XYZ file of C-alpha atoms in Angstrom:
759
model
C 0.002 0.005 0.002
C 0.973 3.651 -0.319
C 3.576 4.963 2.085
C 3.749 8.493 3.547
C 6.710 10.351 5.059
C 6.808 13.988 6.144
C 9.110 16.234 8.142
C 9.391 19.670 9.743
C 12.954 20.470 10.879
C 15.737 23.034 11.064
C 17.759 21.145 8.437
C 17.284 19.894 4.896
C 14.663 17.146 5.143
C 15.082 15.650 1.654
C 17.584 12.961 2.804
C 15.239 12.072 5.698
C 12.277 11.772 3.329
C 14.175 9.587 0.848
C 15.470 7.269 3.568
C 11.963 7.004 4.969
C 10.642 6.011 1.536
C 13.338 3.326 1.230
C 12.187 1.898 4.532
C 8.608 1.773 3.297
C 9.448 -0.011 0.062
C 8.239 -3.284 1.583
C 4.658 -1.954 1.447
C 4.645 -2.267 -2.321
C 4.537 0.672 -4.782
C 4.819 1.694 -8.425
C 6.001 5.316 -8.210
C 7.498 7.741 -5.722
C 7.725 11.478 -5.165
C 8.933 14.268 -2.875
C 7.831 17.871 -2.404
C 9.450 20.548 -0.224
C 9.023 24.260 0.355
C 12.132 25.972 -0.969
C 12.481 29.760 -1.065
C 8.727 30.212 -0.742
C 7.901 27.799 -3.570
C 6.871 24.174 -3.710
C 9.585 22.128 -5.437
C 8.609 18.606 -6.480
C 10.256 15.540 -7.984
C 8.310 12.420 -9.049
C 9.314 9.235 -10.838
C 7.582 6.072 -11.906
C 9.521 3.074 -10.600
C 11.775 2.614 -7.576
C 12.864 5.104 -4.933
C 16.388 4.762 -6.329
C 15.186 6.385 -9.555
C 13.642 9.221 -7.595
C 16.910 9.663 -5.694
C 18.834 9.796 -8.978
C 16.445 12.445 -10.322
C 17.008 14.569 -7.212
C 20.757 14.119 -7.488
C 20.563 15.335 -11.091
C 18.324 18.295 -10.252
C 18.606 18.939 -6.484
C 15.910 20.282 -4.246
C 16.057 21.083 -0.535
C 13.847 22.416 2.169
C 13.077 22.301 5.871
C 9.440 21.250 5.432
C 8.461 18.454 3.099
C 6.363 15.410 2.282
C 7.089 12.221 0.335
C 5.124 9.255 -0.941
C 5.300 5.826 -2.499
C 2.170 5.069 -4.534
C 0.367 1.752 -5.008
C -2.086 2.385 -7.857
C -5.814 2.258 -7.094
C -7.302 5.076 -9.201
C -5.310 5.638 -12.371
C -2.487 3.667 -13.932
C 1.076 3.666 -12.572
C 2.650 6.789 -14.111
C 4.578 9.894 -13.220
C 1.544 12.169 -13.574
C -0.436 10.003 -11.137
C 2.432 9.886 -8.628
C 2.183 11.880 -5.413
C 2.629 14.546 -4.110
C -0.156 16.396 -5.919
C -0.096 20.195 -6.124
C -2.835 22.785 -6.549
C -2.002 26.135 -8.149
C 1.543 26.031 -6.808
C 0.360 26.741 -3.242
C -0.689 23.428 -1.671
C 0.975 20.002 -1.896
C -0.492 16.807 -0.512
C 0.172 13.069 -0.127
C -2.541 10.503 0.558
C -2.940 6.850 1.502
C -6.479 5.496 1.183
C -9.511 5.730 -1.076
C -11.808 8.749 -1.421
C -15.160 7.173 -2.281
C -16.934 10.368 -3.307
C -14.090 11.620 -5.501
C -16.245 11.638 -8.644
C -18.790 13.969 -7.089
C -16.050 16.256 -5.803
C -14.261 16.184 -9.157
C -17.377 17.207 -11.073
C -18.003 20.044 -8.645
C -14.391 21.245 -8.841
C -14.278 21.108 -12.655
C -17.397 23.267 -12.731
C -15.583 25.672 -10.385
C -12.647 25.921 -12.777
C -10.090 23.576 -11.205
C -7.866 21.759 -13.667
C -6.977 18.088 -13.178
C -3.644 16.677 -14.255
C -4.057 13.100 -12.998
C -6.550 10.236 -12.857
C -6.245 9.824 -9.083
C -8.877 10.253 -6.392
C -6.257 12.206 -4.392
C -6.261 15.285 -6.599
C -9.735 16.261 -5.449
C -8.372 16.522 -1.908
C -5.563 18.922 -2.726
C -7.986 21.133 -4.693
C -10.404 21.061 -1.759
C -7.676 22.150 0.681
C -6.679 24.994 -1.641
C -10.309 26.053 -1.930
C -10.764 26.089 1.840
C -7.481 27.903 2.318
C -8.960 30.918 0.480
C -11.414 31.411 3.327
C -9.444 29.998 6.315
C -6.733 31.675 8.364
C -4.552 28.585 8.842
C -3.649 25.406 6.964
C -4.970 23.411 9.947
C -8.411 25.006 9.583
C -8.404 24.394 5.829
C -7.656 20.687 6.307
C -10.272 20.414 9.062
C -12.844 21.885 6.694
C -11.736 19.628 3.859
C -11.977 16.297 5.679
C -15.595 17.071 6.439
C -16.244 16.710 2.693
C -14.455 13.378 2.315
C -16.042 9.946 2.348
C -13.773 6.918 2.625
C -10.397 6.114 4.184
C -7.391 8.404 4.212
C -4.123 9.401 5.798
C -2.942 12.832 4.625
C 0.164 14.963 4.802
C -0.299 18.587 3.640
C 2.042 21.587 3.204
C 1.431 25.094 1.817
C 3.529 28.062 0.736
C 1.176 30.298 2.741
C 2.306 28.592 5.932
C 5.862 27.477 5.081
C 6.739 26.100 8.521
C 3.624 23.961 8.981
C 2.869 20.344 8.156
C -0.710 19.135 8.749
C -1.452 15.430 9.032
C -4.651 13.480 9.636
C -5.961 9.933 9.464
C -9.223 8.057 9.149
C -9.070 4.338 8.415
C -5.426 4.457 7.238
C -2.415 4.332 9.564
C -0.276 7.375 10.400
C 2.263 7.968 13.164
C 4.076 11.109 14.382
C 7.774 10.915 15.242
C 9.110 13.208 17.984
C 12.641 14.586 17.623
C 14.464 17.475 19.264
C 13.007 20.570 17.627
C 11.912 18.502 14.647
C 8.856 16.379 13.945
C 7.932 13.735 11.432
C 5.013 11.724 10.077
C 5.002 8.277 8.457
C 2.778 5.342 7.638
C 5.007 3.060 9.731
C 7.529 3.653 12.502
C 10.134 1.768 10.411
C 10.408 4.846 8.174
C 11.469 7.059 11.083
C 13.761 4.816 13.135
C 16.898 6.545 11.801
C 15.728 9.874 13.330
C 13.702 8.943 16.433
C 12.306 6.205 18.625
C 9.593 8.349 20.231
C 6.200 8.201 18.592
C 2.594 9.407 18.879
C 0.008 7.092 17.338
C -2.898 9.115 15.987
C -6.413 7.936 16.700
C -9.009 7.627 13.936
C -10.264 11.095 13.068
C -7.274 12.956 14.555
C -5.763 15.996 12.822
C -2.273 17.181 13.825
C -0.369 20.399 13.192
C 3.406 20.026 13.196
C 5.746 23.049 13.423
C 9.330 23.491 14.679
C 7.784 24.620 17.971
C 5.815 21.412 18.588
C 2.757 19.329 17.783
C -0.919 20.129 18.345
C -3.533 17.380 17.935
C -7.292 17.714 17.529
C -9.867 14.911 17.535
C -12.636 14.484 14.964
C -14.828 16.997 16.798
C -12.109 19.647 16.570
C -11.307 19.550 20.275
C -7.623 19.663 21.304
C -6.412 16.350 22.745
C -3.260 14.861 24.219
C -2.003 11.558 22.797
C 0.681 9.658 24.714
C 4.276 9.610 23.482
C 5.541 6.034 23.321
C 9.104 4.783 23.175
C 9.434 2.160 20.463
C 11.193 -1.067 21.356
C 12.019 -1.664 17.702
C 15.723 -1.140 17.098
C 17.150 0.311 13.914
C 19.038 -2.870 13.069
C 15.775 -4.840 13.269
C 14.791 -3.424 9.901
C 18.206 -3.866 8.275
C 19.074 -6.900 6.119
C 22.457 -7.409 7.737
C 24.327 -10.345 6.217
C 21.300 -11.652 4.363
C 20.645 -11.073 0.682
C 16.928 -10.482 1.227
C 14.687 -9.531 4.112
C 12.658 -12.675 3.519
C 15.641 -14.942 4.144
C 16.582 -12.940 7.239
C 13.038 -13.270 8.571
C 12.921 -17.011 7.907
C 16.074 -17.427 9.981
C 14.683 -15.162 12.738
C 11.811 -17.572 13.447
C 13.409 -19.464 16.374
C 13.959 -16.200 18.231
C 10.527 -14.853 17.271
C 8.799 -17.987 18.559
C 10.781 -17.916 21.811
C 9.852 -14.262 22.391
C 6.204 -14.929 21.666
C 6.219 -17.572 24.427
C 8.272 -15.565 26.912
C 6.444 -14.564 30.108
C 3.193 -16.231 29.099
C 3.646 -19.479 30.996
C 4.325 -20.335 34.614
C 6.312 -23.476 34.098
C 4.098 -25.418 31.702
C 0.915 -23.625 32.724
C -0.462 -20.960 30.384
C -1.164 -17.582 32.018
C -4.474 -16.493 30.571
C -3.879 -12.882 31.605
C -1.421 -12.753 28.675
C -4.540 -12.115 26.566
C -5.688 -9.284 28.853
C -6.871 -8.891 32.421
C -10.451 -9.697 31.479
C -9.500 -12.807 29.491
C -10.399 -15.499 32.094
C -13.899 -14.120 32.551
C -14.388 -13.810 28.784
C -13.101 -17.322 28.088
C -15.509 -18.742 30.669
C -18.413 -17.621 28.475
C -17.086 -18.661 25.056
C -19.010 -21.444 23.333
C -17.785 -20.890 19.766
C -14.993 -19.137 17.876
C -15.157 -17.114 14.649
C -11.746 -16.424 13.086
C -11.458 -13.615 10.528
C -8.285 -12.940 8.542
C -6.756 -12.403 5.109
C -3.995 -14.117 3.140
C -1.366 -15.909 5.184
C -3.196 -15.041 8.406
C -6.240 -16.826 7.039
C -4.147 -19.987 6.599
C -3.085 -19.705 10.238
C -6.735 -19.543 11.175
C -7.476 -22.707 9.181
C -4.829 -24.622 11.131
C -6.334 -23.325 14.363
C -9.747 -24.673 13.395
C -8.334 -28.211 13.398
C -6.720 -27.617 16.783
C -9.727 -26.020 18.467
C -12.224 -28.615 17.368
C -9.956 -31.633 17.914
C -8.206 -30.608 21.114
C -10.475 -28.023 22.703
C -13.788 -29.478 21.534
C -15.214 -26.091 20.616
C -16.859 -25.110 17.279
C -14.624 -22.899 15.164
C -15.405 -21.166 11.879
C -12.789 -19.435 9.732
C -13.555 -16.898 7.024
C -11.715 -14.509 4.740
C -12.374 -11.012 6.031
C -13.316 -9.572 2.656
C -16.073 -12.193 2.344
C -17.306 -11.972 5.936
C -18.016 -8.249 5.720
C -20.047 -8.471 2.503
C -22.509 -11.191 3.370
C -24.972 -11.942 6.161
C -22.908 -14.065 8.580
C -24.623 -15.883 11.434
C -22.696 -15.784 14.721
C -23.571 -18.428 17.251
C -24.422 -17.237 20.775
C -21.377 -16.548 22.976
C -18.976 -16.443 20.013
C -15.477 -15.063 20.464
C -14.403 -13.215 17.312
C -10.668 -13.669 16.679
C -8.994 -11.403 14.123
C -5.497 -12.193 12.872
C -3.222 -9.630 11.156
C 0.501 -9.020 11.031
C 0.156 -5.266 10.651
C -3.124 -4.717 12.460
C -4.085 -2.260 9.713
C -5.615 -4.605 7.098
C -8.687 -2.730 5.905
C -10.884 -5.776 5.289
C -10.063 -7.282 8.683
C -10.842 -4.016 10.488
C -14.137 -3.676 8.630
C -15.034 -7.305 9.353
C -14.384 -6.727 13.059
C -16.695 -3.714 12.957
C -19.338 -5.858 11.249
C -18.985 -8.600 13.888
C -19.440 -6.031 16.655
C -22.556 -4.740 14.901
C -23.862 -8.302 14.998
C -23.398 -8.408 18.783
C -20.310 -10.631 18.956
C -19.586 -11.570 22.565
C -16.001 -10.267 22.629
C -13.113 -9.734 20.244
C -9.532 -10.928 20.401
C -6.740 -9.635 18.124
C -3.673 -11.693 17.305
C -1.319 -9.092 15.925
C 2.340 -8.148 15.568
C 2.015 -4.371 16.040
C 1.098 -3.115 19.479
C 0.026 0.363 18.371
C -2.149 -0.809 15.453
C -5.802 -0.026 14.849
C -6.811 -3.690 15.253
C -5.273 -3.825 18.717
C -7.008 -0.645 19.774
C -10.391 -1.861 18.502
C -10.261 -5.286 20.201
C -11.256 -6.275 23.735
C -8.422 -8.785 24.163
C -5.002 -8.897 22.504
C -2.162 -11.362 22.124
C 0.916 -9.802 20.501
C 3.071 -12.179 18.496
C 6.402 -10.370 19.075
C 7.749 -11.379 15.695
C 9.456 -8.025 15.278
C 9.354 -5.957 12.071
C 8.572 -8.034 9.001
C 9.722 -6.192 5.880
C 9.414 -8.851 3.170
C 6.017 -8.844 1.495
C 5.806 -12.643 1.797
C 4.980 -13.301 5.448
C 7.166 -15.866 7.242
C 7.893 -15.307 10.945
C 4.541 -13.574 11.382
C 2.816 -16.793 10.249
C 4.675 -19.174 12.564
C 4.247 -16.877 15.566
C 0.537 -16.602 14.752
C 0.348 -20.408 14.887
C 2.045 -20.342 18.313
C -0.419 -17.697 19.546
C -3.375 -19.709 18.246
C -2.171 -22.830 20.033
C -2.018 -20.785 23.229
C -5.633 -19.730 22.621
C -6.556 -23.388 22.006
C -5.099 -24.259 25.410
C -6.934 -21.417 27.141
C -10.324 -22.371 25.689
C -9.689 -26.130 25.734
C -9.111 -26.321 29.473
C -12.739 -25.246 29.845
C -13.964 -28.065 27.609
C -12.193 -31.313 26.706
C -8.474 -30.515 27.157
C -7.113 -32.280 30.228
C -4.157 -31.095 32.287
C -1.809 -33.827 31.071
C -2.440 -32.963 27.413
C -2.043 -29.274 28.188
C 1.381 -29.840 29.723
C 2.437 -31.972 26.766
C 1.447 -29.301 24.283
C 3.149 -26.606 26.337
C 6.314 -28.679 26.313
C 6.082 -28.969 22.516
C 5.733 -25.200 22.245
C 8.910 -24.617 24.226
C 10.805 -27.113 22.082
C 9.793 -25.360 18.856
C 12.703 -22.879 18.600
C 15.242 -25.730 18.652
C 13.188 -27.790 16.190
C 12.965 -24.861 13.791
C 16.737 -24.401 14.056
C 17.112 -28.028 12.952
C 14.930 -27.414 9.906
C 16.926 -24.313 8.968
C 19.983 -26.562 8.717
C 18.322 -28.035 5.596
C 18.687 -24.709 3.748
C 21.471 -25.883 1.394
C 19.641 -29.093 0.487
C 16.423 -27.211 -0.205
C 18.343 -24.780 -2.388
C 19.516 -27.719 -4.526
C 15.962 -29.052 -4.639
C 14.744 -25.678 -5.896
C 16.736 -26.020 -9.151
C 14.065 -28.448 -10.376
C 11.613 -25.522 -10.560
C 13.724 -23.316 -12.801
C 11.619 -23.983 -15.905
C 8.320 -24.965 -14.267
C 5.157 -22.954 -14.716
C 2.803 -24.883 -12.425
C 2.984 -26.760 -9.140
C 0.557 -28.740 -7.004
C 0.748 -28.888 -3.196
C -0.877 -31.675 -1.151
C -1.589 -32.047 2.548
C -4.058 -33.726 4.873
C -5.710 -32.606 8.064
C -4.061 -29.610 9.728
C -1.317 -29.820 7.083
C -3.701 -28.971 4.245
C -3.578 -25.257 5.272
C 0.219 -25.609 5.365
C 0.106 -26.837 1.780
C -2.045 -23.791 0.985
C 0.543 -21.529 2.611
C 3.361 -23.231 0.664
C 1.492 -22.703 -2.605
C 0.849 -19.049 -1.744
C 4.515 -18.433 -0.973
C 5.631 -20.018 -4.251
C 3.178 -18.115 -6.404
C 3.617 -14.706 -4.814
C 7.405 -14.494 -5.048
C 8.375 -16.836 -7.927
C 5.274 -16.157 -10.099
C 4.784 -19.906 -10.639
C 1.116 -20.855 -10.697
C 0.621 -23.043 -7.636
C -2.475 -24.585 -6.079
C -3.051 -26.628 -2.932
C -5.539 -29.422 -2.392
C -6.426 -31.852 0.356
C -4.638 -34.984 -0.805
C -7.891 -36.952 -0.655
C -9.360 -34.680 -3.339
C -6.848 -35.700 -5.999
C -9.204 -38.054 -7.801
C -11.943 -35.400 -7.786
C -10.257 -33.287 -10.441
C -6.647 -32.255 -9.753
C -5.242 -35.627 -10.814
C -6.063 -34.666 -14.411
C -3.354 -31.969 -14.199
C -0.573 -34.306 -13.125
C 2.202 -34.946 -15.659
C 5.977 -34.773 -15.827
C 5.903 -30.959 -16.140
C 3.916 -30.330 -12.953
C 5.828 -31.101 -9.771
C 3.729 -32.254 -6.835
C 4.897 -31.133 -3.372
C 3.552 -33.182 -0.465
C 3.682 -32.537 3.258
C 4.039 -35.922 5.033
C 4.098 -35.764 8.844
C 3.959 -38.913 10.932
C 0.321 -38.891 11.939
C -2.856 -40.951 11.644
C -3.444 -39.843 8.034
C -0.055 -41.019 6.807
C -1.209 -44.215 5.115
C -3.968 -42.324 3.323
C -1.389 -39.825 2.098
C 0.926 -42.567 0.864
C -1.898 -43.912 -1.233
C -2.402 -40.471 -2.760
C 1.292 -40.224 -3.590
C 1.153 -43.540 -5.398
C -1.650 -42.131 -7.558
C 0.646 -39.301 -8.595
C 3.552 -41.651 -9.395
C 1.289 -43.873 -11.484
C 0.503 -40.869 -13.722
C 4.175 -40.027 -14.315
C 4.191 -37.073 -11.948
C 7.332 -35.821 -10.217
C 7.021 -35.923 -6.437
C 8.824 -33.778 -3.880
C 8.017 -35.036 -0.385
C 8.794 -33.228 2.862
C 8.586 -36.118 5.297
C 9.106 -36.787 8.973
C 12.483 -38.547 9.172
C 10.908 -41.449 11.074
C 8.873 -42.371 8.008
C 9.808 -44.997 5.458
C 9.421 -43.019 2.233
C 11.886 -44.253 -0.386
C 13.208 -41.916 -3.068
C 13.514 -42.942 -6.723
C 13.957 -41.231 -10.087
C 10.614 -39.430 -9.831
C 10.328 -39.154 -6.045
C 12.569 -36.783 -4.136
C 12.408 -36.941 -0.352
C 13.631 -34.338 2.105
C 13.370 -35.490 5.707
C 12.394 -33.108 8.488
C 13.172 -33.397 12.191
C 10.575 -35.611 13.909
C 7.883 -33.617 15.669
C 4.824 -34.426 17.733
C 1.647 -34.183 15.729
C 0.160 -31.032 17.341
C 3.024 -28.696 16.482
C 4.165 -30.275 13.212
C 2.334 -27.632 11.099
C 4.836 -25.070 12.384
C 7.799 -27.294 11.539
C 6.629 -28.167 8.019
C 5.985 -24.528 7.204
C 9.686 -23.632 7.295
C 10.996 -25.886 4.455
C 8.163 -24.644 2.226
C 9.231 -21.055 2.927
C 12.819 -21.894 2.019
C 11.720 -23.692 -1.142
C 9.721 -20.679 -2.342
C 12.598 -18.325 -1.512
C 15.194 -20.278 -3.442
C 12.946 -20.888 -6.436
C 12.347 -17.146 -6.630
C 16.086 -16.561 -6.457
C 16.741 -18.961 -9.319
C 14.049 -17.334 -11.461
C 15.424 -13.866 -10.709
C 12.260 -12.288 -9.296
C 12.096 -9.478 -6.739
C 11.813 -11.536 -3.560
C 11.086 -8.764 -1.067
C 8.865 -6.683 -3.321
C 7.039 -9.011 -5.727
C 5.118 -7.375 -8.533
C 1.584 -6.084 -7.938
C 1.639 -6.912 -4.195
C 1.788 -4.863 -1.013
C 2.808 -5.874 2.497
C -0.413 -4.809 4.141
C -3.590 -3.905 2.289
C -4.711 -0.794 4.160
C -7.250 0.587 1.698
C -10.641 -0.678 0.681
C -14.031 0.856 0.078
C -15.198 0.971 3.684
C -18.848 1.942 3.573
C -21.445 2.125 6.327
C -23.493 -1.060 6.514
C -26.581 0.254 4.744
C -24.484 1.756 1.955
C -22.676 -1.565 1.538
C -25.996 -3.296 1.004
C -27.006 -0.729 -1.653
C -23.601 -1.063 -3.321
C -23.912 -4.839 -3.342
C -27.363 -4.720 -4.947
C -26.143 -2.199 -7.497
C -23.133 -4.305 -8.442
C -25.231 -7.460 -8.728
C -27.844 -5.688 -10.877
C -25.320 -4.029 -13.172
C -23.298 -7.212 -13.529
C -26.283 -9.371 -14.398
C -27.648 -6.740 -16.744
C -24.341 -6.027 -18.418
C -23.154 -9.608 -18.761
C -26.570 -10.935 -19.721
C -29.099 -8.775 -21.488
C -26.673 -6.121 -22.732
C -24.260 -8.635 -24.170
C -27.137 -10.428 -25.929
C -28.394 -7.131 -27.354
C -24.994 -6.186 -28.683
C -24.613 -9.624 -30.235
C -28.048 -9.466 -31.887
C -27.578 -5.834 -33.067
C -31.322 -5.079 -32.753
C -31.407 -1.375 -33.733
C -33.840 0.854 -31.862
C -33.341 4.199 -33.514
C -30.976 6.364 -35.498
C -27.959 7.699 -33.595
C -29.051 10.748 -31.583
C -25.530 12.176 -31.284
C -23.780 13.804 -34.218
C -20.641 11.898 -33.369
C -22.462 8.598 -33.610
C -23.555 5.711 -31.465
C -25.562 2.591 -32.134
C -28.669 2.009 -30.030
C -30.356 -1.253 -29.088
C -33.597 -2.030 -27.351
C -33.387 -4.250 -24.296
C -36.847 -4.048 -22.764
C -40.126 -2.180 -23.458
C -38.892 0.531 -25.868
C -42.372 2.027 -25.896
C -41.783 3.671 -22.524
C -39.446 6.113 -24.225
C -41.642 8.685 -25.979
C -41.272 7.989 -29.680
C -38.327 6.436 -31.385
C -37.047 9.562 -33.029
C -33.662 10.788 -31.946
C -34.947 13.941 -30.303
C -36.747 12.005 -27.604
C -33.891 9.688 -26.712
C -31.077 10.584 -24.317
C -28.369 12.453 -26.213
C -24.719 11.552 -25.634
C -21.864 14.009 -26.306
C -18.122 13.605 -25.851
C -16.310 16.494 -24.150
C -12.636 16.921 -23.359
C -10.848 18.709 -20.538
C -7.519 18.688 -18.764
C -8.928 15.956 -16.562
C -9.527 13.697 -19.568
C -12.570 12.574 -21.540
C -16.031 13.371 -20.216
C -19.340 11.981 -21.446
C -22.397 14.237 -21.179
C -25.876 12.699 -21.416
C -28.939 14.910 -21.698
C -32.300 13.228 -21.103
C -35.595 14.708 -22.452
C -37.964 15.745 -19.711
C -41.061 13.929 -21.000
C -40.976 10.140 -21.316
C -44.141 8.088 -21.474
C -44.452 5.926 -18.408
C -41.299 7.320 -16.805
C -42.713 10.521 -15.365
C -42.699 10.275 -11.535
C -40.239 7.413 -11.829
C -36.473 7.136 -11.397
C -34.112 7.237 -14.351
C -30.634 5.820 -14.025
C -27.715 6.095 -16.442
C -24.933 3.511 -16.021
C -21.654 3.631 -17.958
C -19.799 0.357 -18.619
C -16.448 -0.182 -20.293
C -15.864 -2.396 -23.335
C -15.902 -5.503 -21.152
C -19.207 -4.518 -19.481
C -17.462 -3.481 -16.245
C -19.006 -0.751 -14.121
C -17.466 2.713 -14.553
C -20.018 5.217 -13.219
C -23.686 5.949 -12.710
C -26.125 8.823 -12.161
C -29.703 8.664 -10.836
C -32.383 11.390 -11.121
C -36.149 11.964 -11.287
C -37.320 13.438 -14.632
C -40.220 15.335 -13.048
C -38.063 16.965 -10.358
C -34.725 17.736 -11.941
C -34.747 20.968 -13.946
C -31.629 19.895 -15.852
C -31.654 16.097 -16.258
C -28.005 15.925 -17.356
C -25.513 13.227 -16.418
C -21.793 13.889 -16.793
C -19.220 11.102 -16.434
C -15.473 11.760 -16.244
C -13.693 8.831 -17.875
C -10.168 10.166 -17.314
C -7.733 8.620 -19.795
C -10.035 5.717 -20.726
C -10.103 5.041 -24.451
C -12.171 2.457 -26.274
C -15.690 1.115 -26.334
C -18.224 2.239 -23.720
C -21.840 1.251 -23.185
C -24.470 3.599 -21.797
C -27.407 1.853 -20.130
C -30.494 3.991 -19.491
C -33.073 2.542 -17.147
C -36.558 3.819 -16.389
C -37.520 2.729 -12.859
C -34.811 0.034 -13.094
C -37.072 -2.046 -15.381
C -37.217 -0.644 -18.898
C -33.786 -0.444 -20.403
C -32.038 0.606 -23.593
C -28.402 0.512 -24.534
C -26.129 2.829 -26.506
C -22.630 1.911 -27.598
C -20.021 4.570 -28.225
C -16.277 4.710 -28.857
C -14.032 7.299 -27.190
């Protein structure tokens, strides 16, 4: 996701901003930029590509200043390009950086174009910088202008704003996107993550949702969402500067794989008395909460979701308690049913994952009993929003592909299984045995890391592969899923995971000599079943790579390659078998020459999403379903059949088709059909649709215009009532879009016609 850095100091801040951007590269980005106030003017440099290219541009054409902002952009609105890169500037007076999504940007853009503002990008951010400039014309301070602006914004945002009118001021605010203030000596900073600021400070203020802060060389003032001044505590970070350095390792990912023994040990430290789990590690209220829990709902995304899937096996088998696991982005957009006395468990490395935060809010709305966050960042939004918390203590994880965060999440989830299980079917003897296994994990992981060189040799077999299949059974099926995810996200090899027992239900058809099959083979009750599945693969000429418990009798041959793993008790073996799969993915990516730490198109933590109030989400869902079914069904059929309704009403052309009940539109002559015109502006192509006032059967009804692209994907819409709107005109800004568009006009959402047009 986008990264923000800003600074107010008594020295040139450009080197600080660039170093901060380098330390945010792990978040994923496609362009970068810096803006400073220099001699009363805003000086800006932007480049598509890496921070190193931005640095080179600044070296070639230097800028400097004591107040500045910087940004790495991860494209959401508008393609990756220099003109879409941040910071954005309005009329040379205001510069702004933004992380998030402004949901009402189209409405604001139309209003600003009408007011004479010129747009130079396709981003949703540019409406914000224009709005700040507009407010600054009637406000005495930059702080007041930003406060007035955020009242117009719908969506999620973190902002950093500077202005030539107030050259010693930096204003920052957040709502739904993370932002932290760094405290120096006579200098102050902002960033999306403390990692960006560790070279200059270890003292931080974590802004609350809705906070707006004014930073000057004299200090920091913070105001809450009501505009009232507030004090936020200054916290000393325990993260050391060298924790976010690669050191002797070639990549952060490899460093973080090898940090797992320490990370696991630190996650366990202080949370047991001997072999007895201390439930207060989850929070002082945890024992009372756990007494009431009768079911668990786990919500997470990506790798954290896989950790939750492993936990489901543990909780139901060992604790005897129902456990459901769901991807956060699905949970929040459906009608989930929570059982009475359900504990909602959210899992996130960063604690800022937008979908997970929104899903937690949805669970609370549905009267979830209590919430527990398993997270790696103490100051994160997820931690603040949860009743109970268990921090994983993995330390900073810079590589996009999660490694130590995943294994420490598994350790935390086993601790939760113990806490809940002792109230149900987990006896004291089993609890002590599991606790003993937990404390042996760091040494066991060290043993697996000794296999690094052998796994590197194994990885050479993937140099020319394009597909891979991962198999596992029981609690190791999610580990196979995690292995497949790691391989695909950093080596770009298409990889899928299946329960081994599902081979004959489809995946076996894919098996041949060009698709390696990777199997996870622990020594457990499902071993013989798994061996049978492996024989099915061999019989079809498939190449097998088996990660097996060294106590097993799995014989290698020409098509079967076996790598033995230190023997481990069944409960904790998912943690052990994760590590060789991480190493395999890492070395395959190295052989294929991909960017291991910053794989293409991915970000470390996805902190933006369209976060709508619940009722708006329902409307948006219905709209998307309606438009999709209409566009992919009836509209496509109409285009294919080319059933002409009338002559083109626009001088520039357009072909019109009837979809339903054309008689509702008064007459079939062009003058009584909506007229479509193409306009151009600095902001790009705009489509203007003028609808006649009188339409048989549509008076007193609702008319909707929907614009789709050439693949029938939703672009924009406008709704109005013909008998109430004096000027029934719809304008759609298409930015730089070129190609076929379709205009759907609907009377009362029932009677529809279609126009096709090329821009």
